[in-house]
Structures are given as structure tokens and as C-alpha cells.
Amino acid sequence: NPWRDSGIVPFSTIKYFSDNKYWKKWFPVEVVAESFPGQFKNWFYSLLVMSAVLENKEPVKTIFGYASVRDEKGQEMHKSAGNTIWLDDAVAKLGADPIRWFYMKANPAENANFGYNAVDETKRKLLTLYNVYSFFNTYVKKEEFPSNIKVKPKNILDKWIISKMGHLVSFAEFNFERYDALKAVLAIEDFFINDLSLWYLRRSRKRFHENNPDKKEAIAALYHILLSTAKIMAPILPFFAESMYQSLRNGSRSKMPDSIHLFSWPKPEPNETHLDLEEKMEEVRNIVSLALAERSAKVIKVRQPLALLKIKNKKSKIKDNYKLLDLIKDEVNVKEIIFDDNIKSDILLDLNITPELYEEGVIRDFIRSVQDLRKEKGLRPENEISASILVQSKLKIILEKNKEFLMKKIRARKVLIGVIPDNLGKGQEIKIKVIKPITQ
């Protein structure tokens, strides 16, 4: 009987009869991972029965059972139905690691509906982390990598992101050890999308520019985060984590292991986590979310500065923290913040745009447009350009007035500003030309 034979596996494969001392070292085994629907009435049952008869003891500490793989519509895959996806085809088209990440995000108690579209969505999310990693490679030279992996942050954003990473490491470890990869992977994904990319990097980009006095500290913090992320993702994404690590690894540092898979699981440093700071930053982000939603509802671009933001919470923990208030000012693009319990809503924006605010908004708009063009051409931060701009006459006056500031921000050695006749509408044209060759 095949089920009797398979039920005796914990004894026949680890020398129960021939070397009982060796057998005791390995019995019961740590884990069995198998499809639950296919095995619980057969193999799992026979394992337990055989062990109860021979040793009156469970044969395995943990049985990890999971449901089935179906197609994207939830139908069983069959060659005759034409909905089967072969492993080699899937790996060739999607890559092995995105498929792993997809499976780890699936609830093992439910069927996983596998397909190219589903894994493509997973790849798009992983691309967010890849873009952060690419940003680091673009703005940081190898010789600028920190000489000490341990980091002692002073900037409030660095302290926050490192604290979030410390809690993430502990959370992921706890859930991986309980075989709950779903919770661990979802937490890691939420971290690199919402915390690392959409908040930390958005607020830290300027710190990576040349001659920024804070650049060295920003590099050390982001390096620490990327290296720690690679370590905790390595069990699930072995190839991606290894590729990222080899790029981050400074070959001259003999103390760094040859592979990401030779690291121990990371441990947060003492006094590295700050729950109070994380709670305050959560309040900051909630306020920013409300204010940006209000701007969107009133169709006012974020690059258009506003004079005032009122917040209805005089007991706020961030009220006297100027560093956190400055984050709100920068993200919402307001000049002043006031806490006022007399307003009706949670936040209130002053939507009156003065001529001075309008002028500043025009300059910000053009800087962003040129930066987008630089990105399209694949330019690095050190590449200088010349630019020609055609605008309406009233905008030309504003640009000429702020020409020196504009040139500095877009790294232009020369800027020519022409006029589009008013009768041709409100269009504009921007052309840029590289002066220095792209640095490889």
C-alpha cells in the first residue's frame, strides 16, 4: 500500500532500525510542507498513525498545508483545457523572483489564482523598490559608500526610516518563524512602497544633490535601509537580493561577506527604534494626505505655493516640533502652519494666491518640466545643459526675472527665453541640449 509506505518515511529515511541514536537526533522532523487538499486524508493521516503505533509521539513539529494553484479565473489548470502555464514559460516571461513573491503573498488557506496579469501586478510593485535602488546608484558613487555599516542618524527622516526598519525586521522574523510568510511579505512590501519610496525618498531627494551638507548622512541612512531590505527579502527573492547586494557591496571592504546569503538575520541596534517618533510621523502623513486631497479637490497644483494651512488639533504632539512641521510645509507647499480648534474641518487651506505666490508657482512648474526632460534623456545630476524656452509674454517676464535661480536649479549654463504670440493660445515649448556628455 503506497500510503503505508509513505507513512513510514520518518522512520525509514533516518535510520530508525539501523542507527537509533542518529534517528533520535532528527525525530520528530521540523516541518512537512505539502498540498493540504491532496494529503490530509492520506499522507498526513498515515504519518500520524504510524508514529503513534511505533513511538506514541507526533512525527513532525509543524505541518504546513496549503491550497491549490488555479488559473486567473479560478479554474483548475489542465492541459486539455489549454489553461496550463508551464514553469519554464512563466520564468522566462516573468522571472523567478516575482513568481516567488506572488506565491508568498497568497493566503495558503485559499487557492492561488496564477496568471501573467496577476504576476505582472506583483512585478510593478517590486519595481518601486528597484527604482529606489536605482536612485541610490544614480546619485551615489562607490567611493561615497559609508565606511561603517552601522549608522547613527541625526536627521529626523533618517531616524524615522531606520526605526521603521527595526520594527519591520522584528515583525518579519516573528512571522517567518511561524511560517506566516503572507504577513511578513505584505509588511515588507508596504514598507518599501509607502514608507521608503512615497515618503522617505520623496522628502530626502534634495539631500542627495551635490554640495548638500546633509548628503553624507542621507547616503549612510539609505545604504543601511537598502542593505537591510536585501537581507530580509533574501529568503524569498534570492536573485534580486543578491544582485542588489553586489551593487551595494564595496569590493575593497574585505569584512563584507561575498554573498547576501552569508549574512545572519539582521538585528536592530539598541535605541534604534522610536515608537513615539513613528506615531508623530503618522500624524504628519495624515495631515499631508488631507491637505493634498483638499488641493486636488480645488484643482490647485502642488507646485503652486499657498500662504497658510490651519490644523484643528491644538493638543497635537507635533505642534512644537519644527522639523516635523517643516516636512508638512514642504510636502503640502505652504508658507505657514497654524493650529486652530475653531475651524470646522480637520484642516483648512488658505486658497488665496497672491501675485508673489503665483510667480513662485510658475518657476516651480518650469523647473519640474525641465527636470522631467532631463530624466527622459537619461541625464545624471552632474550633466549640464543649455535650454530654450518659448512662452507667452507675461510668463517670459517672470522667467527672466528669476533666470539666475532657474539656471541653478536645472543645471543650465545657458537659457534662452522666447515669446509665443498670445493669439497662438496658452502653449509652451521647452527644449534642452546636453553640454557635457552623459557620465557612464
Tab-separated table of C-alpha atoms in Angstrom:
chain	number	residue	atom	x	y	z
A	1	ASN	CA	0.000	0.000	0.000
A	2	PRO	CA	1.617	3.303	-1.070
A	3	TRP	CA	0.171	5.267	1.892
A	4	ARG	CA	1.563	2.759	4.365
A	5	ASP	CA	4.967	3.100	2.726
A	6	SER	CA	4.854	6.900	2.758
A	7	GLY	CA	3.619	6.947	6.353
A	8	ILE	CA	6.749	5.130	7.497
A	9	VAL	CA	9.027	7.827	5.965
A	10	PRO	CA	10.079	9.459	9.304
A	11	PHE	CA	11.489	6.078	10.297
A	12	SER	CA	12.744	4.520	7.066
A	13	THR	CA	14.654	7.598	5.862
A	14	ILE	CA	16.508	8.499	9.072
A	15	LYS	CA	17.797	5.051	10.151
A	16	TYR	CA	15.218	4.063	12.771
A	17	PHE	CA	16.301	0.408	12.627
A	18	SER	CA	19.960	0.729	11.654
A	19	ASP	CA	21.124	3.682	13.797
A	20	ASN	CA	18.606	4.547	16.512
A	21	LYS	CA	20.927	7.149	18.102
A	22	TYR	CA	21.100	9.028	14.798
A	23	TRP	CA	17.325	8.700	14.398
A	24	LYS	CA	16.656	10.277	17.805
A	25	LYS	CA	18.742	13.292	16.799
A	26	TRP	CA	16.340	14.095	13.937
A	27	PHE	CA	12.980	12.856	15.209
A	28	PRO	CA	10.467	14.457	15.159
A	29	VAL	CA	11.289	16.317	11.960
A	30	GLU	CA	10.914	20.119	11.909
A	31	VAL	CA	8.389	20.653	9.135
A	32	VAL	CA	6.430	18.996	6.344
A	33	ALA	CA	5.176	21.345	3.616
A	34	GLU	CA	2.632	19.804	1.267
A	35	SER	CA	-0.646	20.476	-0.500
A	36	PHE	CA	-3.384	20.188	2.110
A	37	PRO	CA	-6.293	19.031	-0.137
A	38	GLY	CA	-4.201	16.247	-1.631
A	39	GLN	CA	-2.609	14.920	1.542
A	40	PHE	CA	-4.622	15.468	4.704
A	41	LYS	CA	-6.746	12.324	4.299
A	42	ASN	CA	-3.827	10.213	3.107
A	43	TRP	CA	-0.211	11.082	3.815
A	44	PHE	CA	-0.711	13.316	6.890
A	45	TYR	CA	-3.065	10.694	8.341
A	46	SER	CA	-0.702	7.777	7.710
A	47	LEU	CA	2.270	9.728	9.116
A	48	LEU	CA	0.430	10.325	12.368
A	49	VAL	CA	-0.927	6.780	12.665
A	50	MET	CA	2.424	5.083	12.018
A	51	SER	CA	4.197	7.286	14.517
A	52	ALA	CA	1.510	6.754	17.137
A	53	VAL	CA	1.828	2.967	16.716
A	54	LEU	CA	5.638	2.840	16.788
A	55	GLU	CA	6.567	5.630	19.220
A	56	ASN	CA	3.338	7.106	20.621
A	57	LYS	CA	4.623	10.509	19.508
A	58	GLU	CA	3.977	13.050	16.754
A	59	PRO	CA	6.344	12.548	13.769
A	60	VAL	CA	6.634	16.220	12.806
A	61	LYS	CA	6.607	19.509	14.736
A	62	THR	CA	4.839	21.524	12.042
A	63	ILE	CA	2.684	20.526	9.088
A	64	PHE	CA	2.357	23.416	6.674
A	65	GLY	CA	-0.529	22.709	4.317
A	66	TYR	CA	-1.653	24.954	1.512
A	67	ALA	CA	-4.419	25.094	-1.065
A	68	SER	CA	-4.153	24.636	-4.838
A	69	VAL	CA	-2.941	26.709	-7.769
A	70	ARG	CA	-5.662	27.638	-10.269
A	71	ASP	CA	-5.694	29.832	-13.350
A	72	GLU	CA	-6.538	33.544	-13.207
A	73	LYS	CA	-10.268	32.781	-13.442
A	74	GLY	CA	-10.095	30.348	-10.539
A	75	GLN	CA	-10.421	27.261	-12.776
A	76	GLU	CA	-8.299	24.135	-12.364
A	77	MET	CA	-5.373	24.003	-14.783
A	78	HIS	CA	-5.485	21.128	-17.262
A	79	LYS	CA	-3.513	20.541	-20.417
A	80	SER	CA	-6.708	19.524	-22.185
A	81	ALA	CA	-8.376	22.808	-21.195
A	82	GLY	CA	-5.491	24.812	-22.647
A	83	ASN	CA	-5.099	26.918	-19.491
A	84	THR	CA	-1.913	25.334	-18.179
A	85	ILE	CA	1.112	27.618	-17.686
A	86	TRP	CA	4.383	25.689	-17.740
A	87	LEU	CA	7.054	26.706	-15.241
A	88	ASP	CA	9.782	27.321	-17.846
A	89	ASP	CA	7.478	29.606	-19.826
A	90	ALA	CA	6.443	31.547	-16.736
A	91	VAL	CA	10.020	32.033	-15.529
A	92	ALA	CA	11.181	33.112	-18.991
A	93	LYS	CA	8.426	35.723	-19.252
A	94	LEU	CA	8.058	36.889	-15.653
A	95	GLY	CA	11.275	35.997	-13.857
A	96	ALA	CA	11.585	33.518	-10.996
A	97	ASP	CA	11.650	36.023	-8.132
A	98	PRO	CA	8.389	37.854	-8.972
A	99	ILE	CA	6.695	34.437	-9.082
A	100	ARG	CA	8.093	33.642	-5.621
A	101	TRP	CA	6.883	36.988	-4.288
A	102	PHE	CA	3.433	36.335	-5.792
A	103	TYR	CA	3.179	32.947	-4.056
A	104	MET	CA	4.381	34.305	-0.713
A	105	LYS	CA	1.651	36.975	-0.868
A	106	ALA	CA	-1.012	34.328	-1.444
A	107	ASN	CA	-3.056	33.150	1.535
A	108	PRO	CA	-2.114	29.445	1.857
A	109	ALA	CA	-5.624	28.665	3.105
A	110	GLU	CA	-7.095	29.786	-0.238
A	111	ASN	CA	-6.421	28.808	-3.843
A	112	ALA	CA	-3.833	30.955	-5.625
A	113	ASN	CA	-5.134	32.177	-8.996
A	114	PHE	CA	-1.922	32.263	-11.001
A	115	GLY	CA	-1.502	34.041	-14.338
A	116	TYR	CA	0.637	36.516	-16.264
A	117	ASN	CA	-1.532	39.515	-15.369
A	118	ALA	CA	-1.526	38.681	-11.672
A	119	VAL	CA	2.259	38.352	-11.512
A	120	ASP	CA	2.718	41.478	-13.654
A	121	GLU	CA	0.950	43.419	-10.892
A	122	THR	CA	3.412	41.930	-8.407
A	123	LYS	CA	6.317	42.960	-10.651
A	124	ARG	CA	5.033	46.542	-10.778
A	125	LYS	CA	5.128	46.715	-7.005
A	126	LEU	CA	8.631	45.260	-6.857
A	127	LEU	CA	9.643	47.868	-9.424
A	128	THR	CA	9.066	50.519	-6.746
A	129	LEU	CA	11.908	49.044	-4.694
A	130	TYR	CA	14.057	48.713	-7.801
A	131	ASN	CA	13.520	52.418	-8.539
A	132	VAL	CA	14.704	53.378	-5.045
A	133	TYR	CA	17.764	51.189	-5.541
A	134	SER	CA	18.362	52.786	-8.980
A	135	PHE	CA	18.051	56.261	-7.441
A	136	PHE	CA	20.802	55.361	-4.979
A	137	ASN	CA	23.059	54.094	-7.775
A	138	THR	CA	22.411	57.257	-9.801
A	139	TYR	CA	23.200	59.773	-7.071
A	140	VAL	CA	25.826	57.925	-5.025
A	141	LYS	CA	29.283	56.963	-6.277
A	142	LYS	CA	31.050	53.850	-4.967
A	143	GLU	CA	33.649	55.967	-3.201
A	144	GLU	CA	30.825	57.675	-1.286
A	145	PHE	CA	29.548	54.437	0.244
A	146	PRO	CA	29.732	54.599	4.059
A	147	SER	CA	32.851	53.040	5.560
A	148	ASN	CA	30.855	51.847	8.567
A	149	ILE	CA	27.649	49.871	8.017
A	150	LYS	CA	26.327	50.949	11.429
A	151	VAL	CA	24.581	54.301	11.223
A	152	LYS	CA	23.891	56.941	13.896
A	153	PRO	CA	21.214	59.170	12.364
A	154	LYS	CA	20.640	62.793	13.352
A	155	ASN	CA	18.161	63.855	10.653
A	156	ILE	CA	14.573	63.218	11.741
A	157	LEU	CA	13.702	61.418	8.482
A	158	ASP	CA	16.686	59.096	8.877
A	159	LYS	CA	15.793	58.346	12.484
A	160	TRP	CA	12.219	57.564	11.432
A	161	ILE	CA	13.000	55.262	8.494
A	162	ILE	CA	15.648	53.365	10.473
A	163	SER	CA	13.177	52.957	13.338
A	164	LYS	CA	10.565	51.630	10.886
A	165	MET	CA	13.143	49.197	9.505
A	166	GLY	CA	13.996	47.988	13.021
A	167	HIS	CA	10.357	47.190	13.748
A	168	LEU	CA	9.943	45.594	10.299
A	169	VAL	CA	12.925	43.276	10.863
A	170	SER	CA	11.414	42.037	14.148
A	171	PHE	CA	7.922	41.705	12.656
A	172	ALA	CA	9.182	39.771	9.615
A	173	GLU	CA	11.299	37.453	11.754
A	174	PHE	CA	8.385	36.681	14.079
A	175	ASN	CA	6.067	35.796	11.206
A	176	PHE	CA	8.612	33.871	9.132
A	177	GLU	CA	9.330	31.697	12.172
A	178	ARG	CA	5.594	30.987	12.454
A	179	TYR	CA	5.515	30.060	8.717
A	180	ASP	CA	3.298	33.092	8.086
A	181	ALA	CA	5.141	34.403	5.045
A	182	LEU	CA	1.999	36.264	3.941
A	183	LYS	CA	2.113	38.740	6.837
A	184	ALA	CA	5.871	39.200	6.570
A	185	VAL	CA	5.885	39.797	2.817
A	186	LEU	CA	2.916	42.202	2.891
A	187	ALA	CA	4.659	44.209	5.642
A	188	ILE	CA	7.915	44.365	3.653
A	189	GLU	CA	6.041	45.453	0.518
A	190	ASP	CA	4.108	48.130	2.393
A	191	PHE	CA	7.393	49.398	3.841
A	192	PHE	CA	9.257	49.854	0.564
A	193	ILE	CA	6.238	51.337	-1.251
A	194	ASN	CA	4.580	53.593	1.331
A	195	ASP	CA	7.355	54.343	3.808
A	196	LEU	CA	10.574	54.170	1.806
A	197	SER	CA	9.514	55.365	-1.650
A	198	LEU	CA	6.414	57.526	-1.210
A	199	TRP	CA	7.583	59.286	1.938
A	200	TYR	CA	11.251	58.944	2.907
A	201	LEU	CA	12.737	59.277	-0.572
A	202	ARG	CA	10.250	61.952	-1.639
A	203	ARG	CA	11.279	64.065	1.326
A	204	SER	CA	15.018	63.255	1.034
A	205	ARG	CA	15.745	63.678	-2.683
A	206	LYS	CA	17.351	67.106	-2.334
A	207	ARG	CA	19.714	65.777	0.317
A	208	PHE	CA	21.422	63.599	-2.316
A	209	HIS	CA	22.316	66.541	-4.550
A	210	GLU	CA	25.925	67.631	-4.873
A	211	ASN	CA	27.189	70.066	-2.216
A	212	ASN	CA	24.278	69.320	0.122
A	213	PRO	CA	25.782	69.331	3.642
A	214	ASP	CA	23.413	66.528	4.644
A	215	LYS	CA	24.358	64.224	1.774
A	216	LYS	CA	26.793	62.022	3.693
A	217	GLU	CA	24.247	61.248	6.401
A	218	ALA	CA	21.488	60.640	3.842
A	219	ILE	CA	23.742	58.183	1.975
A	220	ALA	CA	24.539	56.291	5.183
A	221	ALA	CA	20.851	56.005	6.102
A	222	LEU	CA	19.602	54.872	2.691
A	223	TYR	CA	22.525	52.463	2.329
A	224	HIS	CA	21.577	50.908	5.672
A	225	ILE	CA	17.930	50.604	4.612
A	226	LEU	CA	18.690	49.029	1.229
A	227	LEU	CA	21.157	46.555	2.743
A	228	SER	CA	18.701	45.595	5.499
A	229	THR	CA	15.894	45.231	2.948
A	230	ALA	CA	18.057	42.912	0.853
A	231	LYS	CA	18.761	40.775	3.931
A	232	ILE	CA	15.113	40.284	4.931
A	233	MET	CA	13.966	39.700	1.339
A	234	ALA	CA	16.760	37.246	0.511
A	235	PRO	CA	14.869	34.111	1.646
A	236	ILE	CA	12.056	34.972	-0.802
A	237	LEU	CA	13.871	36.852	-3.592
A	238	PRO	CA	17.323	35.227	-3.659
A	239	PHE	CA	18.378	36.557	-7.080
A	240	PHE	CA	17.103	40.117	-6.741
A	241	ALA	CA	18.508	40.434	-3.210
A	242	GLU	CA	21.897	39.112	-4.361
A	243	SER	CA	22.012	41.465	-7.345
A	244	MET	CA	21.160	44.445	-5.147
A	245	TYR	CA	23.749	43.425	-2.574
A	246	GLN	CA	26.554	43.004	-5.100
A	247	SER	CA	25.891	46.550	-6.308
A	248	LEU	CA	25.906	47.872	-2.727
A	249	ARG	CA	28.922	45.825	-1.683
A	250	ASN	CA	32.212	47.649	-1.806
A	251	GLY	CA	34.700	45.092	-3.063
A	252	SER	CA	37.562	46.682	-1.149
A	253	ARG	CA	35.734	46.005	2.120
A	254	SER	CA	37.044	42.543	2.946
A	255	LYS	CA	34.827	42.345	6.031
A	256	MET	CA	31.649	42.194	3.949
A	257	PRO	CA	30.547	38.653	3.017
A	258	ASP	CA	30.765	37.523	-0.593
A	259	SER	CA	27.004	36.996	-0.747
A	260	ILE	CA	23.863	38.393	0.864
A	261	HIS	CA	23.030	34.791	1.805
A	262	LEU	CA	26.074	34.625	4.099
A	263	PHE	CA	24.680	37.299	6.440
A	264	SER	CA	22.936	36.441	9.676
A	265	TRP	CA	19.408	37.735	10.084
A	266	PRO	CA	19.685	41.469	10.940
A	267	LYS	CA	19.147	42.654	14.495
A	268	PRO	CA	18.065	46.240	15.358
A	269	GLU	CA	20.694	48.193	17.254
A	270	PRO	CA	19.913	49.288	20.854
A	271	ASN	CA	17.971	52.566	20.920
A	272	GLU	CA	17.407	52.304	17.155
A	273	THR	CA	13.604	52.149	17.288
A	274	HIS	CA	11.495	55.153	18.320
A	275	LEU	CA	7.789	54.357	18.566
A	276	ASP	CA	6.959	57.911	19.655
A	277	LEU	CA	8.603	59.325	16.528
A	278	GLU	CA	6.760	56.815	14.333
A	279	GLU	CA	3.422	57.903	15.850
A	280	LYS	CA	4.240	61.570	15.270
A	281	MET	CA	5.262	60.897	11.671
A	282	GLU	CA	1.979	59.056	11.142
A	283	GLU	CA	0.152	62.204	12.251
A	284	VAL	CA	2.272	64.279	9.871
A	285	ARG	CA	1.411	61.989	6.965
A	286	ASN	CA	-2.295	62.024	7.797
A	287	ILE	CA	-2.296	65.833	7.774
A	288	VAL	CA	-0.419	65.874	4.472
A	289	SER	CA	-2.895	63.404	2.971
A	290	LEU	CA	-5.859	65.585	3.981
A	291	ALA	CA	-4.229	68.768	2.692
A	292	LEU	CA	-3.234	67.238	-0.654
A	293	ALA	CA	-6.755	65.862	-1.073
A	294	GLU	CA	-8.082	69.384	-0.498
A	295	ARG	CA	-5.699	70.815	-3.098
A	296	SER	CA	-6.787	68.152	-5.568
A	297	ALA	CA	-10.472	68.873	-4.921
A	298	LYS	CA	-9.855	72.575	-5.582
A	299	VAL	CA	-7.698	71.758	-8.679
A	300	ILE	CA	-4.618	73.576	-7.370
A	301	LYS	CA	-1.279	72.073	-8.389
A	302	VAL	CA	1.021	71.020	-5.574
A	303	ARG	CA	3.804	73.112	-7.145
A	304	GLN	CA	1.690	76.237	-6.566
A	305	PRO	CA	2.685	77.611	-3.115
A	306	LEU	CA	-0.063	78.622	-0.693
A	307	ALA	CA	0.188	81.006	2.243
A	308	LEU	CA	-1.391	79.103	5.130
A	309	LEU	CA	-2.521	75.720	6.437
A	310	LYS	CA	-4.692	75.535	9.568
A	311	ILE	CA	-4.855	72.315	11.597
A	312	LYS	CA	-7.665	71.553	14.053
A	313	ASN	CA	-5.735	69.957	16.914
A	314	LYS	CA	-4.141	72.243	19.487
A	315	LYS	CA	-3.165	69.184	21.585
A	316	SER	CA	-1.162	67.731	18.705
A	317	LYS	CA	2.137	66.044	19.621
A	318	ILE	CA	3.807	67.692	16.639
A	319	LYS	CA	2.685	71.252	17.422
A	320	ASP	CA	6.085	72.380	18.722
A	321	ASN	CA	8.261	70.104	16.583
A	322	TYR	CA	9.538	72.453	13.882
A	323	LYS	CA	11.324	69.700	11.963
A	324	LEU	CA	8.096	67.762	11.525
A	325	LEU	CA	6.148	70.939	10.711
A	326	ASP	CA	8.734	71.754	8.039
A	327	LEU	CA	8.033	68.361	6.440
A	328	ILE	CA	4.351	69.296	6.199
A	329	LYS	CA	5.200	72.725	4.767
A	330	ASP	CA	7.423	71.200	2.077
A	331	GLU	CA	5.058	68.392	1.124
A	332	VAL	CA	1.887	70.493	1.083
A	333	ASN	CA	3.789	73.558	-0.219
A	334	VAL	CA	2.561	76.147	2.287
A	335	LYS	CA	4.414	79.035	3.915
A	336	GLU	CA	2.880	78.863	7.392
A	337	ILE	CA	1.070	76.382	9.670
A	338	ILE	CA	-1.324	77.366	12.465
A	339	PHE	CA	-3.146	75.115	14.946
A	340	ASP	CA	-6.717	76.379	15.339
A	341	ASP	CA	-9.538	74.457	17.062
A	342	ASN	CA	-12.125	76.919	15.772
A	343	ILE	CA	-12.101	75.660	12.190
A	344	LYS	CA	-14.894	73.250	11.222
A	345	SER	CA	-12.856	70.669	9.293
A	346	ASP	CA	-9.655	68.843	10.324
A	347	ILE	CA	-7.564	71.093	8.065
A	348	LEU	CA	-8.154	74.362	6.233
A	349	LEU	CA	-6.055	75.764	3.378
A	350	ASP	CA	-5.839	79.452	2.513
A	351	LEU	CA	-6.578	79.290	-1.227
A	352	ASN	CA	-5.885	82.975	-1.951
A	353	ILE	CA	-2.989	83.077	-4.449
A	354	THR	CA	-1.135	86.395	-4.365
A	355	PRO	CA	0.971	87.611	-7.341
A	356	GLU	CA	4.115	86.616	-5.430
A	357	LEU	CA	2.823	83.097	-4.822
A	358	TYR	CA	1.730	82.798	-8.464
A	359	GLU	CA	5.206	83.810	-9.639
A	360	GLU	CA	6.855	81.213	-7.407
A	361	GLY	CA	4.458	78.567	-8.747
A	362	VAL	CA	5.388	79.405	-12.341
A	363	ILE	CA	9.086	78.945	-11.586
A	364	ARG	CA	8.477	75.617	-9.823
A	365	ASP	CA	6.424	74.431	-12.800
A	366	PHE	CA	9.194	75.159	-15.267
A	367	ILE	CA	11.859	73.597	-13.083
A	368	ARG	CA	9.792	70.409	-12.874
A	369	SER	CA	9.216	70.388	-16.655
A	370	VAL	CA	12.944	70.673	-17.354
A	371	GLN	CA	13.784	68.022	-14.757
A	372	ASP	CA	11.341	65.650	-16.466
A	373	LEU	CA	13.105	66.281	-19.785
A	374	ARG	CA	16.483	65.623	-18.169
A	375	LYS	CA	15.150	62.313	-16.873
A	376	GLU	CA	13.788	61.351	-20.309
A	377	LYS	CA	17.242	61.949	-21.812
A	378	GLY	CA	18.883	59.814	-19.142
A	379	LEU	CA	20.975	62.658	-17.753
A	380	ARG	CA	22.811	62.360	-14.471
A	381	PRO	CA	22.747	65.165	-11.864
A	382	GLU	CA	26.222	66.420	-12.869
A	383	ASN	CA	25.321	66.826	-16.562
A	384	GLU	CA	24.979	70.483	-17.576
A	385	ILE	CA	22.574	71.646	-20.281
A	386	SER	CA	21.507	74.605	-22.353
A	387	ALA	CA	17.777	75.283	-22.612
A	388	SER	CA	15.467	77.188	-24.934
A	389	ILE	CA	12.003	78.105	-23.683
A	390	LEU	CA	9.064	79.577	-25.604
A	391	VAL	CA	6.239	81.032	-23.504
A	392	GLN	CA	3.643	83.780	-23.500
A	393	SER	CA	4.864	87.306	-22.842
A	394	LYS	CA	3.625	87.541	-19.228
A	395	LEU	CA	5.412	84.287	-18.352
A	396	LYS	CA	8.578	85.469	-20.087
A	397	ILE	CA	8.731	88.426	-17.687
A	398	ILE	CA	8.551	86.071	-14.689
A	399	LEU	CA	11.185	83.692	-16.084
A	400	GLU	CA	13.607	86.482	-16.990
A	401	LYS	CA	13.238	87.966	-13.508
A	402	ASN	CA	14.159	84.605	-11.933
A	403	LYS	CA	16.543	83.417	-14.640
A	404	GLU	CA	19.606	83.034	-12.427
A	405	PHE	CA	17.696	80.915	-9.888
A	406	LEU	CA	16.153	78.855	-12.690
A	407	MET	CA	19.552	78.127	-14.272
A	408	LYS	CA	20.983	76.955	-10.959
A	409	LYS	CA	18.096	74.571	-10.282
A	410	ILE	CA	18.118	72.932	-13.735
A	411	ARG	CA	21.953	72.943	-14.005
A	412	ALA	CA	21.931	75.051	-17.163
A	413	ARG	CA	24.901	77.065	-18.411
A	414	LYS	CA	22.688	78.960	-20.821
A	415	VAL	CA	18.929	79.631	-21.033
A	416	LEU	CA	17.213	81.386	-23.951
A	417	ILE	CA	13.636	82.592	-23.355
A	418	GLY	CA	11.437	83.470	-26.350
A	419	VAL	CA	7.830	84.591	-26.741
A	420	ILE	CA	4.898	82.726	-28.267
A	421	PRO	CA	2.365	85.206	-29.723
A	422	ASP	CA	-0.722	85.476	-27.494
A	423	ASN	CA	-3.018	84.585	-30.402
A	424	LEU	CA	-1.483	81.101	-30.565
A	425	GLY	CA	-3.041	80.085	-27.251
A	426	LYS	CA	-1.503	79.091	-23.951
A	427	GLY	CA	1.004	76.551	-25.190
A	428	GLN	CA	4.671	76.446	-24.281
A	429	GLU	CA	7.759	74.726	-25.613
A	430	ILE	CA	10.909	73.657	-23.800
A	431	LYS	CA	13.988	72.197	-25.470
A	432	ILE	CA	17.182	71.174	-23.719
A	433	LYS	CA	20.604	70.303	-25.110
A	434	VAL	CA	23.339	68.445	-23.238
A	435	ILE	CA	26.570	70.433	-22.844
A	436	LYS	CA	28.593	67.762	-21.052
A	437	PRO	CA	28.462	64.107	-22.205
A	438	ILE	CA	26.500	61.675	-20.100
A	439	THR	CA	28.724	60.147	-17.427
A	440	GLN	CA	28.798	56.382	-17.701
